[in-house]
């Protein structure tokens, strides 16, 4: 087991930001899906058992796919935001730790961060 953790916070923040592109892509897929489905109109017809059966099965499935696309895009967006926030917090913790270490070394009579430990 390692006794430390190393994180490239700049890379984590960059990669987190790039996840926004996935959210945008999924939103575009949803838009294209919805537009295509709307363009079909009501191809199942009206007034007979087959039309009624198709409508009862097709519409809930279509709306389910649209809800899935929305949820997936939101999940990518939330993940992107959380990843960037995590990178910021890790960088802040690292900066705080370095500052605290430098102050402690200074109180012990050391010469700051250049002192060998």
C-alpha positions as semicolon CSV with decimal commas, in nm:
position;residue;x (nm);y (nm);z (nm)
1;X;0,000;0,000;0,000
2;X;0,129;0,343;-0,094
3;X;0,186;0,598;0,179
4;X;0,105;0,896;-0,044
5;X;-0,116;1,010;-0,327
6;X;-0,009;1,209;-0,629
7;X;-0,262;1,384;-0,850
8;X;-0,199;1,600;-1,154
9;X;-0,475;1,847;-1,070
10;X;-0,433;2,042;-1,394
11;X;-0,486;1,725;-1,598
12;X;-0,784;1,621;-1,385
13;X;-0,947;1,963;-1,430
14;X;-0,879;1,958;-1,807
15;X;-1,020;1,608;-1,848
16;X;-1,319;1,697;-1,632
17;X;-1,393;1,998;-1,850
18;X;-1,372;1,782;-2,161
19;X;-1,656;1,565;-2,027
20;X;-1,883;1,859;-2,105
21;X;-1,838;1,765;-2,471
22;X;-1,996;1,427;-2,397
23;X;-2,298;1,597;-2,243
24;X;-2,330;1,821;-2,548
25;X;-2,299;1,521;-2,782
26;X;-2,574;1,330;-2,601
27;X;-2,799;1,637;-2,611
28;X;-2,740;1,656;-2,986
29;X;-2,826;1,286;-3,021
30;X;-3,149;1,343;-2,830
31;X;-3,236;1,638;-3,050
32;X;-3,175;1,439;-3,368
33;X;-3,372;1,143;-3,231
34;X;-3,667;1,363;-3,132
35;X;-3,665;1,550;-3,464
36;X;-3,659;1,224;-3,658
37;X;-3,938;1,076;-3,448
38;X;-4,146;1,392;-3,486
39;X;-4,092;1,385;-3,864
40;X;-4,251;1,039;-3,876
41;X;-4,577;1,179;-3,751
42;X;-4,821;0,900;-3,663
43;X;-4,727;0,623;-3,907
44;X;-4,933;0,370;-3,713
45;X;-5,258;0,522;-3,835
46;X;-5,583;0,573;-3,648
47;X;-5,894;0,387;-3,550
48;X;-5,805;0,019;-3,546
49;X;-5,662;-0,230;-3,297
50;X;-5,316;-0,234;-3,458
51;X;-5,292;0,147;-3,446
52;X;-5,403;0,154;-3,083
53;X;-5,160;-0,122;-2,984
54;X;-4,869;0,043;-3,165
55;X;-4,945;0,380;-3,006
56;X;-4,967;0,226;-2,658
57;X;-4,625;0,064;-2,694
58;X;-4,436;0,307;-2,917
59;X;-4,502;0,636;-2,740
60;X;-4,392;0,526;-2,390
61;X;-4,077;0,371;-2,541
62;X;-4,001;0,687;-2,738
63;X;-4,046;0,909;-2,433
64;X;-3,834;0,666;-2,231
65;X;-3,548;0,700;-2,480
66;X;-3,576;1,079;-2,463
67;X;-3,570;1,071;-2,082
68;X;-3,266;0,841;-2,096
69;X;-3,078;1,084;-2,323
70;X;-3,165;1,371;-2,088
71;X;-3,052;1,176;-1,780
72;X;-2,729;1,066;-1,950
73;X;-2,644;1,421;-2,060
74;X;-2,716;1,548;-1,708
75;X;-2,496;1,274;-1,561
76;X;-2,205;1,368;-1,789
77;X;-2,254;1,736;-1,702
78;X;-2,266;1,665;-1,327
79;X;-1,960;1,440;-1,352
80;X;-1,769;1,708;-1,540
81;X;-1,854;1,971;-1,280
82;X;-1,771;1,740;-0,989
83;X;-1,441;1,635;-1,144
84;X;-1,332;1,996;-1,195
85;X;-1,440;2,083;-0,839
86;X;-1,246;1,784;-0,703
87;X;-0,934;1,900;-0,888
88;X;-0,973;2,248;-0,740
89;X;-1,013;2,109;-0,389
90;X;-0,713;1,878;-0,427
91;X;-0,501;2,167;-0,554
92;X;-0,618;2,381;-0,262
93;X;-0,537;2,108;-0,012
94;X;-0,193;2,066;-0,166
95;X;-0,128;2,441;-0,152
96;X;-0,247;2,453;0,208
97;X;-0,023;2,160;0,303
98;X;0,279;2,320;0,138
99;X;0,214;2,650;0,314
100;X;0,169;2,479;0,650
101;X;0,488;2,278;0,599
102;X;0,683;2,592;0,510
103;X;0,556;2,770;0,822
104;X;0,644;2,474;1,044
105;X;0,993;2,455;0,898
106;X;1,031;2,829;0,955
107;X;0,929;2,792;1,323
108;X;1,185;2,516;1,367
109;X;1,463;2,743;1,244
110;X;1,480;2,598;0,897
111;X;1,525;2,799;0,582
112;X;1,189;2,721;0,421
113;X;1,117;2,492;0,132
114;X;1,481;2,460;0,028
115;X;1,577;2,296;0,357
116;X;1,655;1,927;0,317
117;X;1,451;1,701;0,539
